[in-house]
Amino acid sequence: SIKNPPQNPPPRPPPEMRRKQA
Amino acid sequence: GPIILDTYRVIADFEKTSKHEINLHTGDLVEIVEKNQNGWWFCQCESKRGWVPASYLEPLDGPEEAEEPDPDYEGDLHITTQAYQAEQEDEISLEVGETVEVIHKLLDGWWVVRKGEETGHYPSMFLQKSDKKN
């Protein structure tokens, strides 16, 4: 299944990750 | 010689939305087979193989910032290949065929783009490089 990546955009980073980035 | 795959740690639970993805649990360790610019990475975790979101992973040896490409405030021209309606406040809504300037190509597949005065995150899989010059 490496040949067909999902067609929908991936999820945004989880909230706790974004707090770290900010 | 043997191929050494990058190992990443899962930072939040993820439930798959299509059969080509795999579920993730916080703390899992996964090996990355292929990194796609759209933010989906192909990985293997124990006996499972499938696509996972890069946004839910962090490298074993420290923060990811070292890997992120630097922003390009001049802007790299791209055209939207699909419309998207912003769902979060730091995102931007655009229609098909709009020309935008890509400022920051983040690994999680959500690039920071500028359209006139407005900037925001937009899915990189809906953007295509434009051959027009600035």
mmCIF file of C-alpha atoms in Angstrom:
data_model
loop_
_atom_site.group_PDB
_atom_site.id
_atom_site.type_symbol
_atom_site.label_atom_id
_atom_site.label_comp_id
_atom_site.label_asym_id
_atom_site.label_seq_id
_atom_site.Cartn_x
_atom_site.Cartn_y
_atom_site.Cartn_z
ATOM 1 C CA SER A 1 0.000 0.000 0.000
ATOM 2 C CA ILE A 2 3.062 2.235 -0.215
ATOM 3 C CA LYS A 3 1.878 3.135 -3.699
ATOM 4 C CA ASN A 4 -1.360 4.807 -2.638
ATOM 5 C CA PRO A 5 -0.998 7.471 0.048
ATOM 6 C CA PRO A 6 -4.281 8.793 1.504
ATOM 7 C CA GLN A 7 -6.063 11.350 -0.676
ATOM 8 C CA ASN A 8 -7.252 13.488 2.246
ATOM 9 C CA PRO A 9 -4.914 15.965 4.002
ATOM 10 C CA PRO A 10 -3.269 14.650 7.175
ATOM 11 C CA PRO A 11 -4.565 15.908 10.541
ATOM 12 C CA ARG A 12 -3.052 19.079 11.995
ATOM 13 C CA PRO A 13 -0.549 18.571 14.832
ATOM 14 C CA PRO A 14 -2.245 17.557 18.092
ATOM 15 C CA PRO A 15 -2.884 20.522 20.490
ATOM 16 C CA GLU A 16 -0.064 19.578 22.905
ATOM 17 C CA MET A 17 2.420 19.582 19.992
ATOM 18 C CA ARG A 18 1.307 23.054 18.943
ATOM 19 C CA ARG A 19 1.785 24.388 22.489
ATOM 20 C CA LYS A 20 5.369 23.079 22.308
ATOM 21 C CA GLN A 21 5.907 24.752 18.892
ATOM 22 C CA ALA A 22 4.455 28.076 20.111
ATOM 23 C CA GLY B 1 24.735 -2.728 3.418
ATOM 24 C CA PRO B 2 21.612 -2.797 5.596
ATOM 25 C CA ILE B 3 19.170 0.107 5.209
ATOM 26 C CA ILE B 4 18.814 1.939 8.536
ATOM 27 C CA LEU B 5 15.373 3.499 8.888
ATOM 28 C CA ASP B 6 14.669 6.643 10.915
ATOM 29 C CA THR B 7 12.822 5.836 14.149
ATOM 30 C CA TYR B 8 10.205 8.226 15.482
ATOM 31 C CA ARG B 9 8.099 8.330 18.653
ATOM 32 C CA VAL B 10 4.309 8.738 18.530
ATOM 33 C CA ILE B 11 3.197 11.810 20.491
ATOM 34 C CA ALA B 12 -0.584 11.318 20.398
ATOM 35 C CA ASP B 13 -3.105 8.614 19.591
ATOM 36 C CA PHE B 14 -4.224 8.507 15.962
ATOM 37 C CA GLU B 15 -7.182 6.622 14.544
ATOM 38 C CA LYS B 16 -6.915 5.676 10.880
ATOM 39 C CA THR B 17 -9.441 7.038 8.398
ATOM 40 C CA SER B 18 -8.651 4.765 5.451
ATOM 41 C CA LYS B 19 -7.429 1.208 5.036
ATOM 42 C CA HIS B 20 -3.957 2.325 3.924
ATOM 43 C CA GLU B 21 -3.278 4.014 7.280
ATOM 44 C CA ILE B 22 -2.469 2.419 10.623
ATOM 45 C CA ASN B 23 -3.575 3.336 14.132
ATOM 46 C CA LEU B 24 -1.019 4.932 16.449
ATOM 47 C CA HIS B 25 -0.749 4.991 20.243
ATOM 48 C CA THR B 26 1.211 7.536 22.261
ATOM 49 C CA GLY B 27 4.696 6.251 22.986
ATOM 50 C CA ASP B 28 4.788 3.753 20.100
ATOM 51 C CA LEU B 29 8.066 3.660 18.157
ATOM 52 C CA VAL B 30 7.745 3.543 14.384
ATOM 53 C CA GLU B 31 10.300 3.196 11.591
ATOM 54 C CA ILE B 32 9.831 5.495 8.616
ATOM 55 C CA VAL B 33 10.139 3.880 5.170
ATOM 56 C CA GLU B 34 9.163 6.932 3.108
ATOM 57 C CA LYS B 35 8.519 10.631 3.879
ATOM 58 C CA ASN B 36 5.963 12.249 1.596
ATOM 59 C CA GLN B 37 5.818 16.053 1.230
ATOM 60 C CA ASN B 38 2.052 15.957 1.727
ATOM 61 C CA GLY B 39 2.568 15.074 5.389
ATOM 62 C CA TRP B 40 1.762 11.343 5.175
ATOM 63 C CA TRP B 41 4.730 9.104 5.966
ATOM 64 C CA PHE B 42 4.862 5.367 5.205
ATOM 65 C CA CYS B 43 6.046 3.457 8.238
ATOM 66 C CA GLN B 44 6.327 0.052 9.838
ATOM 67 C CA CYS B 45 5.409 -0.565 13.449
ATOM 68 C CA GLU B 46 5.909 -4.102 14.750
ATOM 69 C CA SER B 47 4.115 -6.228 12.193
ATOM 70 C CA LYS B 48 1.970 -3.409 10.767
ATOM 71 C CA ARG B 49 2.809 -1.211 7.752
ATOM 72 C CA GLY B 50 0.903 1.829 6.498
ATOM 73 C CA TRP B 51 0.615 5.597 6.206
ATOM 74 C CA VAL B 52 0.710 7.820 9.311
ATOM 75 C CA PRO B 53 0.583 11.617 9.798
ATOM 76 C CA ALA B 54 4.009 13.201 10.329
ATOM 77 C CA SER B 55 2.309 15.698 12.642
ATOM 78 C CA TYR B 56 1.856 12.917 15.220
ATOM 79 C CA LEU B 57 5.528 11.941 15.301
ATOM 80 C CA GLU B 58 8.717 13.341 16.833
ATOM 81 C CA PRO B 59 12.276 12.132 16.236
ATOM 82 C CA LEU B 60 13.802 10.007 18.973
ATOM 83 C CA ASP B 61 16.798 12.248 19.425
ATOM 84 C CA GLY B 62 15.228 15.616 20.118
ATOM 85 C CA PRO B 63 12.978 18.238 18.596
ATOM 86 C CA GLU B 64 12.144 18.236 14.886
ATOM 87 C CA GLU B 65 13.071 21.885 14.263
ATOM 88 C CA ALA B 66 16.454 20.791 12.935
ATOM 89 C CA GLU B 67 14.652 18.912 10.144
ATOM 90 C CA GLU B 68 12.179 21.646 9.215
ATOM 91 C CA PRO B 69 13.279 23.648 6.145
ATOM 92 C CA ASP B 70 13.794 27.377 6.749
ATOM 93 C CA PRO B 71 10.962 29.761 5.852
ATOM 94 C CA ASP B 72 11.259 31.642 2.542
ATOM 95 C CA TYR B 73 9.639 35.009 3.129
ATOM 96 C CA GLU B 74 10.071 35.959 -0.516
ATOM 97 C CA GLY B 75 7.505 33.286 -1.269
ATOM 98 C CA ASP B 76 7.566 30.339 -3.693
ATOM 99 C CA LEU B 77 4.696 30.654 -6.204
ATOM 100 C CA HIS B 78 2.194 27.789 -6.205
ATOM 101 C CA ILE B 79 -1.320 27.254 -7.576
ATOM 102 C CA THR B 80 -4.164 25.643 -5.661
ATOM 103 C CA THR B 81 -5.296 22.397 -7.303
ATOM 104 C CA GLN B 82 -8.205 21.926 -4.901
ATOM 105 C CA ALA B 83 -10.309 24.279 -2.813
ATOM 106 C CA TYR B 84 -10.146 24.075 0.976
ATOM 107 C CA GLN B 85 -12.287 25.701 3.643
ATOM 108 C CA ALA B 86 -10.328 26.709 6.764
ATOM 109 C CA GLU B 87 -11.351 24.661 9.820
ATOM 110 C CA GLN B 88 -8.968 26.280 12.291
ATOM 111 C CA GLU B 89 -8.142 29.913 12.877
ATOM 112 C CA ASP B 90 -4.559 29.666 11.673
ATOM 113 C CA GLU B 91 -5.664 28.205 8.331
ATOM 114 C CA ILE B 92 -6.639 29.979 5.100
ATOM 115 C CA SER B 93 -9.567 29.298 2.753
ATOM 116 C CA LEU B 94 -8.853 29.300 -0.980
ATOM 117 C CA GLU B 95 -10.608 28.291 -4.204
ATOM 118 C CA VAL B 96 -9.191 26.220 -7.061
ATOM 119 C CA GLY B 97 -6.680 27.895 -9.381
ATOM 120 C CA GLU B 98 -5.570 30.627 -7.023
ATOM 121 C CA THR B 99 -1.898 31.682 -7.106
ATOM 122 C CA VAL B 100 -0.297 31.919 -3.672
ATOM 123 C CA GLU B 101 3.164 32.419 -2.226
ATOM 124 C CA VAL B 102 4.400 29.508 -0.121
ATOM 125 C CA ILE B 103 6.390 30.895 2.808
ATOM 126 C CA HIS B 104 7.115 27.795 4.887
ATOM 127 C CA LYS B 105 7.040 24.130 3.751
ATOM 128 C CA LEU B 106 6.461 22.290 7.039
ATOM 129 C CA LEU B 107 7.031 18.523 7.321
ATOM 130 C CA ASP B 108 3.490 17.905 8.585
ATOM 131 C CA GLY B 109 2.111 18.718 5.131
ATOM 132 C CA TRP B 110 0.420 22.002 6.160
ATOM 133 C CA TRP B 111 2.345 24.777 4.481
ATOM 134 C CA VAL B 112 2.194 28.451 5.457
ATOM 135 C CA VAL B 113 1.000 30.402 2.411
ATOM 136 C CA ARG B 114 0.330 34.096 1.669
ATOM 137 C CA LYS B 115 -2.446 35.452 -0.534
ATOM 138 C CA GLY B 116 -2.341 39.230 -0.621
ATOM 139 C CA GLU B 117 -2.496 40.397 2.970
ATOM 140 C CA GLU B 118 -3.705 37.060 4.325
ATOM 141 C CA THR B 119 -1.484 34.190 5.522
ATOM 142 C CA GLY B 120 -2.383 30.795 6.930
ATOM 143 C CA HIS B 121 -1.837 27.045 6.778
ATOM 144 C CA TYR B 122 -2.998 25.150 3.677
ATOM 145 C CA PRO B 123 -2.713 21.443 2.745
ATOM 146 C CA SER B 124 0.416 20.952 0.601
ATOM 147 C CA MET B 125 -1.337 18.144 -1.317
ATOM 148 C CA PHE B 126 -3.654 20.825 -2.775
ATOM 149 C CA LEU B 127 -0.748 22.957 -4.014
ATOM 150 C CA GLN B 128 1.251 22.680 -7.216
ATOM 151 C CA LYS B 129 4.416 24.576 -8.119
ATOM 152 C CA SER B 130 3.712 27.433 -10.511
ATOM 153 C CA ASP B 131 6.100 28.180 -13.382
ATOM 154 C CA LYS B 132 5.201 31.886 -13.243
ATOM 155 C CA LYS B 133 8.029 34.116 -11.910
ATOM 156 C CA ASN B 134 7.455 36.490 -8.924
#
